PDB file of N, CA and C in Angstrom:
ATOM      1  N   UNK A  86     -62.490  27.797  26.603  1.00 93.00           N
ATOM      2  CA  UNK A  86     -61.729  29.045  26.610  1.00 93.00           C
ATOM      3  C   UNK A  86     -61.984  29.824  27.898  1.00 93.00           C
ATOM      4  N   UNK A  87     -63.336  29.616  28.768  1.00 96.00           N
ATOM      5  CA  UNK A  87     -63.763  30.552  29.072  1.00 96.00           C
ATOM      6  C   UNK A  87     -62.141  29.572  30.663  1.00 96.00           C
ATOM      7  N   UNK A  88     -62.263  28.637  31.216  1.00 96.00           N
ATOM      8  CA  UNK A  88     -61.858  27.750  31.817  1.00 96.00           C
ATOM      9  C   UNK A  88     -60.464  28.394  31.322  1.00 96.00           C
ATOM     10  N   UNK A  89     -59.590  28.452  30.719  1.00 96.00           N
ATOM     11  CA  UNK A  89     -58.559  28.578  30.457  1.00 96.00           C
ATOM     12  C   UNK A  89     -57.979  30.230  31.257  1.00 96.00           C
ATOM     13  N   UNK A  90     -59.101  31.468  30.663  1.00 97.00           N
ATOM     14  CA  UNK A  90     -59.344  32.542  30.873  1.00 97.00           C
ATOM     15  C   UNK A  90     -58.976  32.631  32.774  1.00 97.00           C
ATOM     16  N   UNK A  91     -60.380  32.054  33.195  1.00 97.00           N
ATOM     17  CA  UNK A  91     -60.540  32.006  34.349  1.00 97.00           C
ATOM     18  C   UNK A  91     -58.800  31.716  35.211  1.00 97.00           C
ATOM     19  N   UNK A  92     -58.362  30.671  34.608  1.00 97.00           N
ATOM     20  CA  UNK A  92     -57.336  30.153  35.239  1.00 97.00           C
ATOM     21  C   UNK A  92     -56.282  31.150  35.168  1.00 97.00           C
ATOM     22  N   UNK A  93     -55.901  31.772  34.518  1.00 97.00           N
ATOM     23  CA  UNK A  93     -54.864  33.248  34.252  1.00 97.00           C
ATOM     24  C   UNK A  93     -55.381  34.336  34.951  1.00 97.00           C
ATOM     25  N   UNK A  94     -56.798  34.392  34.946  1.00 98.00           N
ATOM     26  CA  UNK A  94     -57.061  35.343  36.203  1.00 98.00           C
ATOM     27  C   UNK A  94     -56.752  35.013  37.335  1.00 98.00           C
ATOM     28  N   UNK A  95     -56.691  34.115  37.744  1.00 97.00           N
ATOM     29  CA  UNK A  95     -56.646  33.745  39.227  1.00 97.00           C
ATOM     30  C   UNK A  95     -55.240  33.610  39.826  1.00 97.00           C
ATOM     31  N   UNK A  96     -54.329  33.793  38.996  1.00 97.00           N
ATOM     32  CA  UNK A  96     -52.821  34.191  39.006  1.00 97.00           C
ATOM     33  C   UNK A  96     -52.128  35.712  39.105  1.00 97.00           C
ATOM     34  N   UNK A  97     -53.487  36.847  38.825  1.00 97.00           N
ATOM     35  CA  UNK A  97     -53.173  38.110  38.949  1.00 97.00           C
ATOM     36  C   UNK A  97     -53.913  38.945  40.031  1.00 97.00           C
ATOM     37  N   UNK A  98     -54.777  37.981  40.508  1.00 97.00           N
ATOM     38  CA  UNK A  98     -55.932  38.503  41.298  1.00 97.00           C
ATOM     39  C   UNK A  98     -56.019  37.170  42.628  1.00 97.00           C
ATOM     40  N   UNK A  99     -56.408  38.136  43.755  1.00 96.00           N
ATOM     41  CA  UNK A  99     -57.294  37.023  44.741  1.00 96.00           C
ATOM     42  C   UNK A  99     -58.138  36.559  44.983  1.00 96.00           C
ATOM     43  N   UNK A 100     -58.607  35.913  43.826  1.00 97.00           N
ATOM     44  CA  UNK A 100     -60.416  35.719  43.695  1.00 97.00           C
ATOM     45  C   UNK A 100     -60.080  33.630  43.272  1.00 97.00           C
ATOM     46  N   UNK A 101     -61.200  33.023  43.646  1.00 97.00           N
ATOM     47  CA  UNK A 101     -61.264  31.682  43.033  1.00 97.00           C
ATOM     48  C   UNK A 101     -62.183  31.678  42.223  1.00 97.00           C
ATOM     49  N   UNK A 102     -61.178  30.439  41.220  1.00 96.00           N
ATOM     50  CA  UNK A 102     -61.783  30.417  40.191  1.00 96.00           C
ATOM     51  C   UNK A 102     -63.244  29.899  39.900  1.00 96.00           C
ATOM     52  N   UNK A 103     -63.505  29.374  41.015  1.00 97.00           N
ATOM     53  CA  UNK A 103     -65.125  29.476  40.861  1.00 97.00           C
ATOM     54  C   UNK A 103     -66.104  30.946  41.126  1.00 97.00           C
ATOM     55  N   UNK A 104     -65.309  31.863  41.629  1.00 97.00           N
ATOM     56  CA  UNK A 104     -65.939  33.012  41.495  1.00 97.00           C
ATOM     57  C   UNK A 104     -66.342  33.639  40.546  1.00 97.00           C
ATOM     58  N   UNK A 105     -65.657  33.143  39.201  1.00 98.00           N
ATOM     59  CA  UNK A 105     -65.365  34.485  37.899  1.00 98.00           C
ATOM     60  C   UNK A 105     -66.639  33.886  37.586  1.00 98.00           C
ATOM     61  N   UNK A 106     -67.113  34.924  36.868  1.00 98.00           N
ATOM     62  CA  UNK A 106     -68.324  34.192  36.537  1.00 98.00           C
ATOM     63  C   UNK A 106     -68.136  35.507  34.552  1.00 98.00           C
ATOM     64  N   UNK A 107     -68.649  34.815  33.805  1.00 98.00           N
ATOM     65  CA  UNK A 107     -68.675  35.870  32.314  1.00 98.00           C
ATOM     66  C   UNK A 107     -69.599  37.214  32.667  1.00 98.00           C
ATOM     67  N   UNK A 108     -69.919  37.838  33.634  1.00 98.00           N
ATOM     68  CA  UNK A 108     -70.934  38.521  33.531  1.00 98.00           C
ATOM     69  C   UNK A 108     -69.316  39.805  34.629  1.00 98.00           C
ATOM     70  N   UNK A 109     -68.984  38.637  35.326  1.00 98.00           N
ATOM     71  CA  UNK A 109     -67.439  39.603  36.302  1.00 98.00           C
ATOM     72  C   UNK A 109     -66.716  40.758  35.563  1.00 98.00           C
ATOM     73  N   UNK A 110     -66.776  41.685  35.791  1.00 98.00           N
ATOM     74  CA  UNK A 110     -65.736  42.766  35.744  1.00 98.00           C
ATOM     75  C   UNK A 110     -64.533  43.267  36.119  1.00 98.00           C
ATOM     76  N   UNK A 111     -63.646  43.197  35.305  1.00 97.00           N
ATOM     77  CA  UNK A 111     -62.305  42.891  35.323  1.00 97.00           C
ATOM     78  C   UNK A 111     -62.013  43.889  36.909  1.00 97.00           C
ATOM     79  N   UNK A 112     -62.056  44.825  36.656  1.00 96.00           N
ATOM     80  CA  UNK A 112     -61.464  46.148  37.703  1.00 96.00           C
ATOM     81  C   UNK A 112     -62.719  46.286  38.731  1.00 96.00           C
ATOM     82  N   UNK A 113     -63.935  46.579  38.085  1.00 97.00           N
ATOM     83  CA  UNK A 113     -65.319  46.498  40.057  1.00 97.00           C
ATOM     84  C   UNK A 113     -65.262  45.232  40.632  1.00 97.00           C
ATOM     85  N   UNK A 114     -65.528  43.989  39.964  1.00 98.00           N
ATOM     86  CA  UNK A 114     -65.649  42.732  40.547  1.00 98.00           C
ATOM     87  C   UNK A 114     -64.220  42.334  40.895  1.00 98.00           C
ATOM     88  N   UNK A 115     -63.046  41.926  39.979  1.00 98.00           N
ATOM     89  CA  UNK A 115     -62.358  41.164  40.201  1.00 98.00           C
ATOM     90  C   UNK A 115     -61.061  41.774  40.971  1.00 98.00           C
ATOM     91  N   UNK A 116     -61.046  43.006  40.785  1.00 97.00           N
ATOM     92  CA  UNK A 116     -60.053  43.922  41.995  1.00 97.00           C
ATOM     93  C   UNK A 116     -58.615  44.101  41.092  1.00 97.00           C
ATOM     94  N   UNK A 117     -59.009  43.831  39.210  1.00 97.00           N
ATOM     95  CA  UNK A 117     -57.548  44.292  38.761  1.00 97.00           C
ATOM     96  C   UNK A 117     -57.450  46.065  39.025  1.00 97.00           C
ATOM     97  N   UNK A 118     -56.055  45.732  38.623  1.00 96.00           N
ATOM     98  CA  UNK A 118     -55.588  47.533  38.366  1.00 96.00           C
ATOM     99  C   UNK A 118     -55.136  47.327  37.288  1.00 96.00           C
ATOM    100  N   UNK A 119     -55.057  48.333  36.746  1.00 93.00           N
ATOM    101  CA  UNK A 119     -55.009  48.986  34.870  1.00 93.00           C
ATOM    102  C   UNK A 119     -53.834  47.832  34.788  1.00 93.00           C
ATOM    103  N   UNK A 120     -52.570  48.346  35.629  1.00 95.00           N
ATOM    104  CA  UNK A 120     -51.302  47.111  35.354  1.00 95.00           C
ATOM    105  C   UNK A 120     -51.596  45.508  35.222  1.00 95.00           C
ATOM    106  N   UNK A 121     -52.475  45.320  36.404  1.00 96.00           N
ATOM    107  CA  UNK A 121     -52.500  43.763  36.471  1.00 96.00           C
ATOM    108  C   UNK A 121     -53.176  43.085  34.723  1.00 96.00           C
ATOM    109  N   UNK A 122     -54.114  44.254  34.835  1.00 95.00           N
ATOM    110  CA  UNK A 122     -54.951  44.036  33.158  1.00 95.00           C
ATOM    111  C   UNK A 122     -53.913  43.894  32.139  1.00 95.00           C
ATOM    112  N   UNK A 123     -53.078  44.786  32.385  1.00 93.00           N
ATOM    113  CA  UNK A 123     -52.435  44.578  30.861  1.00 93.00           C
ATOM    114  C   UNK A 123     -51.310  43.898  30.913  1.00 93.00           C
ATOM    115  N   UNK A 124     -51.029  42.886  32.239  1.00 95.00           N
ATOM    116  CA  UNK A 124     -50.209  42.258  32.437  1.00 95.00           C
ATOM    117  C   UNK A 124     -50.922  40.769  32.257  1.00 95.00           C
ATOM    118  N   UNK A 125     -51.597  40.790  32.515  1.00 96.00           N
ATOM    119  CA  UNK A 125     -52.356  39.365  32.105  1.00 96.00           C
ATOM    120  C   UNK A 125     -52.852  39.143  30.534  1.00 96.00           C
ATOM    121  N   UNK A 126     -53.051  40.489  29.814  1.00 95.00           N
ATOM    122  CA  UNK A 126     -53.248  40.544  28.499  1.00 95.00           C
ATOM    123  C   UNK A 126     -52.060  39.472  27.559  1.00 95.00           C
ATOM    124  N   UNK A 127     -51.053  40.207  28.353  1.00 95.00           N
ATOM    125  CA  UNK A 127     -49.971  39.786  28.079  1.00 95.00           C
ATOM    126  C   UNK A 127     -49.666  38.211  27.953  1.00 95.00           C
ATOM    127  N   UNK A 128     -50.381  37.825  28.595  1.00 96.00           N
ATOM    128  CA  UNK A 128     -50.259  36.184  29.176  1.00 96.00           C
ATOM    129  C   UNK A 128     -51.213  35.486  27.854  1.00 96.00           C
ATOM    130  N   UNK A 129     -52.095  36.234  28.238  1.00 96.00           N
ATOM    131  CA  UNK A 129     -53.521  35.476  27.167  1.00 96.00           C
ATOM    132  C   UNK A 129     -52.810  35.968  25.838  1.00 96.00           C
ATOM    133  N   UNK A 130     -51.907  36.519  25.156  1.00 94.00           N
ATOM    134  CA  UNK A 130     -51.724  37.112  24.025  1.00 94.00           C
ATOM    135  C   UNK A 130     -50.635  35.518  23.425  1.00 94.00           C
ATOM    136  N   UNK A 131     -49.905  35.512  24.714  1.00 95.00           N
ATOM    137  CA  UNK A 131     -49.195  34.210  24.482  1.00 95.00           C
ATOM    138  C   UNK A 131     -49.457  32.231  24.920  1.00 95.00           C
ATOM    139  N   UNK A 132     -50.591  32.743  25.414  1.00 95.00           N
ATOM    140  CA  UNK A 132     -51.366  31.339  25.863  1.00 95.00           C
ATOM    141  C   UNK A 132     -52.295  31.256  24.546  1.00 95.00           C
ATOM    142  N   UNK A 133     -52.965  32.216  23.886  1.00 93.00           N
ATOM    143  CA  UNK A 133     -53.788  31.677  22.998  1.00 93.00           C
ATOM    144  C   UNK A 133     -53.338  32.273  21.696  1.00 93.00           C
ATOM    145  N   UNK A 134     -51.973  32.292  21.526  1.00 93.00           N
ATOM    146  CA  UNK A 134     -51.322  32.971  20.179  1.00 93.00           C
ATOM    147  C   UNK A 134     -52.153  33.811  19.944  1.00 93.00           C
ATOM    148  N   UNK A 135     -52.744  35.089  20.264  1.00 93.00           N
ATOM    149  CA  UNK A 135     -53.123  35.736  20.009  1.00 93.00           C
ATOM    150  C   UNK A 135     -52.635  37.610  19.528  1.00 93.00           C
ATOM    151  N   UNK A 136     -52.988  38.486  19.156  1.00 91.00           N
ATOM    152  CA  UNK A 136     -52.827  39.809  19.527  1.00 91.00           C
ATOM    153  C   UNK A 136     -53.775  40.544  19.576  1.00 91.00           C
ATOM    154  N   UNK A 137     -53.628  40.946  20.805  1.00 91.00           N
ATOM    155  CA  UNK A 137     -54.789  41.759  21.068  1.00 91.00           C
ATOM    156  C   UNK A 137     -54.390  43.452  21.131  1.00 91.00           C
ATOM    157  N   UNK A 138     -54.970  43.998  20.572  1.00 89.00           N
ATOM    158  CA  UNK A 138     -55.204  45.324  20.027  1.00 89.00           C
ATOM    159  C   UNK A 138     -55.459  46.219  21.300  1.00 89.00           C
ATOM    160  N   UNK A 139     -54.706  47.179  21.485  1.00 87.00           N
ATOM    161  CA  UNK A 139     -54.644  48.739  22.417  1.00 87.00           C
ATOM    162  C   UNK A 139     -55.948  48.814  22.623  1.00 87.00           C
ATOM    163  N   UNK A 140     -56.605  49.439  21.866  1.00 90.00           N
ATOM    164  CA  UNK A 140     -58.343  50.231  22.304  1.00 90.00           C
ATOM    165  C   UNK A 140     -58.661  49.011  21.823  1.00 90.00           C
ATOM    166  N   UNK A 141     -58.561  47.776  21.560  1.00 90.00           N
ATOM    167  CA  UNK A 141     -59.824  46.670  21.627  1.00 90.00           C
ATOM    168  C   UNK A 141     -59.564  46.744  23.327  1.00 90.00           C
ATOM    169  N   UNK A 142     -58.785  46.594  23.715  1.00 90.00           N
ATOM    170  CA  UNK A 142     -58.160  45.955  25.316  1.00 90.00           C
ATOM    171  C   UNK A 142     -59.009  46.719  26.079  1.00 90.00           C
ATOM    172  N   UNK A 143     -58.879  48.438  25.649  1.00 89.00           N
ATOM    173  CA  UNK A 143     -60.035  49.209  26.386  1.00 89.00           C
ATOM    174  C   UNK A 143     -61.142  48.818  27.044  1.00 89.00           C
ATOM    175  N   UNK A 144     -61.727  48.221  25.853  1.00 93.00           N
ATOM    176  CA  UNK A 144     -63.521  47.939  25.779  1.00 93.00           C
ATOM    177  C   UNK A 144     -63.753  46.718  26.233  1.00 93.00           C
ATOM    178  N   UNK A 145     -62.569  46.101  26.906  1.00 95.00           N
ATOM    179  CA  UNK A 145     -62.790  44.855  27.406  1.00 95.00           C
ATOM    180  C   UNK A 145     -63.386  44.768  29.111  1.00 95.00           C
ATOM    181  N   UNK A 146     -64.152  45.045  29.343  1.00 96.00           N
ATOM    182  CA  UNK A 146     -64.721  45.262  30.614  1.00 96.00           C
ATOM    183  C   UNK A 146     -65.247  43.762  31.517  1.00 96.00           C
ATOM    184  N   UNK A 147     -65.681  42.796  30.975  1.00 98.00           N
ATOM    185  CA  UNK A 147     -66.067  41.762  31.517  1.00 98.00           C
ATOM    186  C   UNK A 147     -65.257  40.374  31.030  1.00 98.00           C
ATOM    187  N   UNK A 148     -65.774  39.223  31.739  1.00 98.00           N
ATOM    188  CA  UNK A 148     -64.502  38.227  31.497  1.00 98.00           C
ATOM    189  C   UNK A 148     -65.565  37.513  29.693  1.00 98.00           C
ATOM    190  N   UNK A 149     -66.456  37.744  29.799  1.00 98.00           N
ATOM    191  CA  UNK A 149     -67.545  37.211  28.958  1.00 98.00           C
ATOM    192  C   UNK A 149     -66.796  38.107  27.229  1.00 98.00           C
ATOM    193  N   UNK A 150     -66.831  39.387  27.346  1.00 97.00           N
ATOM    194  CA  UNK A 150     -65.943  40.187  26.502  1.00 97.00           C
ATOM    195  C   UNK A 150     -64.907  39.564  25.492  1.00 97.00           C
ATOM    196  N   UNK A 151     -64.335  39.561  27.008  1.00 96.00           N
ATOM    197  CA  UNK A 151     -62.378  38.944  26.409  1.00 96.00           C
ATOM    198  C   UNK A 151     -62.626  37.648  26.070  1.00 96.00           C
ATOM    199  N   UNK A 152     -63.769  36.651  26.186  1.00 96.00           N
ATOM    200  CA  UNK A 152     -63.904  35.387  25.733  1.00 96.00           C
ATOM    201  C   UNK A 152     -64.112  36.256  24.173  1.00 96.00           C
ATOM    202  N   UNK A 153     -65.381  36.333  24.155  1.00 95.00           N
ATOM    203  CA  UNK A 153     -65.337  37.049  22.990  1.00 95.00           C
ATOM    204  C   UNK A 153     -64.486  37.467  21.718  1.00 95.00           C
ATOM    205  N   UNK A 154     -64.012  38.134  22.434  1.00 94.00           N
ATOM    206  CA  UNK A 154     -62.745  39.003  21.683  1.00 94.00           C
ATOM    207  C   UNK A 154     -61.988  37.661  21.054  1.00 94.00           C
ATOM    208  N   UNK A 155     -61.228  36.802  22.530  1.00 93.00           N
ATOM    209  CA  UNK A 155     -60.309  36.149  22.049  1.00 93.00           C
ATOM    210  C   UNK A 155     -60.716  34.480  20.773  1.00 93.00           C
ATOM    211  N   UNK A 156     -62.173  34.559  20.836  1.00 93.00           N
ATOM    212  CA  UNK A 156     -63.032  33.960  19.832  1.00 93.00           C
ATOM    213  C   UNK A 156     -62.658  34.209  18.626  1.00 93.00           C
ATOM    214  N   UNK A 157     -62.972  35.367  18.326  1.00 91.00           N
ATOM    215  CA  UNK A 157     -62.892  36.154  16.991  1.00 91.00           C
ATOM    216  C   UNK A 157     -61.408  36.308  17.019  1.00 91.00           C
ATOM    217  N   UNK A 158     -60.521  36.644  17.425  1.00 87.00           N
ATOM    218  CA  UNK A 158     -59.020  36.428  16.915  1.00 87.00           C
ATOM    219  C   UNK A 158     -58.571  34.836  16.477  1.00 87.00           C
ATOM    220  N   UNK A 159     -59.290  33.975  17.240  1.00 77.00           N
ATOM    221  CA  UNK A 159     -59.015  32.978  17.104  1.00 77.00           C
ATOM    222  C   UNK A 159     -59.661  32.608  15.658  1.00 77.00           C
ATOM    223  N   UNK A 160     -60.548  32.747  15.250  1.00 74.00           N
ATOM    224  CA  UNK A 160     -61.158  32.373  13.829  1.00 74.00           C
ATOM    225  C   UNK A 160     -60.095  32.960  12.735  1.00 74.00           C
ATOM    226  N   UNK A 161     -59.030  34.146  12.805  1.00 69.00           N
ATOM    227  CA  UNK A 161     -58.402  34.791  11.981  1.00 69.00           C
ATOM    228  C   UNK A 161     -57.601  33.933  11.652  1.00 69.00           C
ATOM    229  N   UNK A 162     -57.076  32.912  12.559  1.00 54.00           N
ATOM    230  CA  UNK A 162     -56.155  32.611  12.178  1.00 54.00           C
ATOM    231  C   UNK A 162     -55.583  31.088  10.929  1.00 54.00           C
TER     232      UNK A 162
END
Protein backbone atom coordinates (compact mmCIF):
# COMPACT_ATOMS: atom_id res chain seq x y z
CA UNK A 1 0.00 0.00 0.00
CA UNK A 2 2.59 2.08 1.19
CA UNK A 3 4.31 1.58 -2.78
CA UNK A 4 1.06 2.28 -4.33
CA UNK A 5 0.64 5.61 -2.04
CA UNK A 6 4.09 6.70 -2.90
CA UNK A 7 3.37 6.32 -6.61
CA UNK A 8 0.21 8.90 -6.62
CA UNK A 9 2.35 11.18 -4.80
CA UNK A 10 4.81 11.50 -7.19
CA UNK A 11 2.20 12.58 -9.82
CA UNK A 12 1.19 15.72 -7.68
CA UNK A 13 4.47 16.67 -6.41
CA UNK A 14 8.27 16.92 -7.56
CA UNK A 15 9.78 14.63 -5.33
CA UNK A 16 11.03 10.76 -6.29
CA UNK A 17 9.63 8.13 -5.24
CA UNK A 18 12.43 6.98 -3.41
CA UNK A 19 12.32 10.06 -1.40
CA UNK A 20 8.88 9.55 0.42
CA UNK A 21 9.75 7.97 3.15
CA UNK A 22 6.35 7.11 6.05
CA UNK A 23 7.81 9.45 8.50
CA UNK A 24 7.41 12.53 5.12
CA UNK A 25 5.01 15.23 5.54
CA UNK A 26 2.59 15.85 3.15
CA UNK A 27 2.85 19.96 3.00
CA UNK A 28 6.82 20.64 5.09
CA UNK A 29 8.51 17.70 3.36
CA UNK A 30 6.74 16.93 0.25
CA UNK A 31 5.84 20.63 -1.00
CA UNK A 32 1.83 19.81 -1.34
CA UNK A 33 -0.63 22.72 -1.14
CA UNK A 34 -3.99 22.24 0.62
CA UNK A 35 -5.31 21.73 -3.31
CA UNK A 36 -2.75 19.28 -4.46
CA UNK A 37 -3.80 17.27 -1.00
CA UNK A 38 -7.17 17.07 -1.67
CA UNK A 39 -6.66 16.44 -5.16
CA UNK A 40 -4.73 13.41 -4.73
CA UNK A 41 -7.21 12.33 -1.92
CA UNK A 42 -9.27 12.19 -4.60
CA UNK A 43 -7.20 9.71 -6.56
CA UNK A 44 -6.49 7.39 -3.51
CA UNK A 45 -10.39 7.51 -2.75
CA UNK A 46 -10.71 5.88 -6.25
CA UNK A 47 -7.51 3.75 -6.54
CA UNK A 48 -8.26 2.03 -3.27
CA UNK A 49 -12.22 2.18 -3.33
CA UNK A 50 -12.09 3.99 -0.57
CA UNK A 51 -13.85 7.19 1.33
CA UNK A 52 -12.12 9.18 3.08
CA UNK A 53 -13.71 11.51 5.53
CA UNK A 54 -13.32 15.69 5.66
CA UNK A 55 -11.61 16.07 9.25
CA UNK A 56 -10.14 12.45 9.01
CA UNK A 57 -8.22 14.12 5.78
CA UNK A 58 -7.27 16.97 8.29
CA UNK A 59 -5.23 14.85 10.63
CA UNK A 60 -3.54 13.29 7.90
CA UNK A 61 -0.13 14.87 8.18
CA UNK A 62 2.40 12.14 7.17
CA UNK A 63 2.51 9.54 4.31
CA UNK A 64 2.78 6.73 7.28
CA UNK A 65 -0.89 8.28 8.52
CA UNK A 66 -2.74 7.97 5.24
CA UNK A 67 -1.25 4.34 5.03
CA UNK A 68 -2.90 3.99 8.11
CA UNK A 69 -6.02 5.50 7.62
CA UNK A 70 -6.36 3.84 4.24
CA UNK A 71 -5.69 0.30 6.27
CA UNK A 72 -8.53 0.68 8.44
CA UNK A 73 -11.01 1.70 5.63
CA UNK A 74 -9.83 -1.06 3.92
CA UNK A 75 -10.77 -3.71 6.71
CA UNK A 76 -14.53 -2.07 6.54
CA UNK A 77 -15.08 -3.29 3.70
Amino acid sequence: MFDQLAEIITNYVEVKKEDIKPESRFMEDLGFSSFDFMSMLGEVEDTFDVEIEEEKAAGIRTVQEAVDYLEQCEGKH
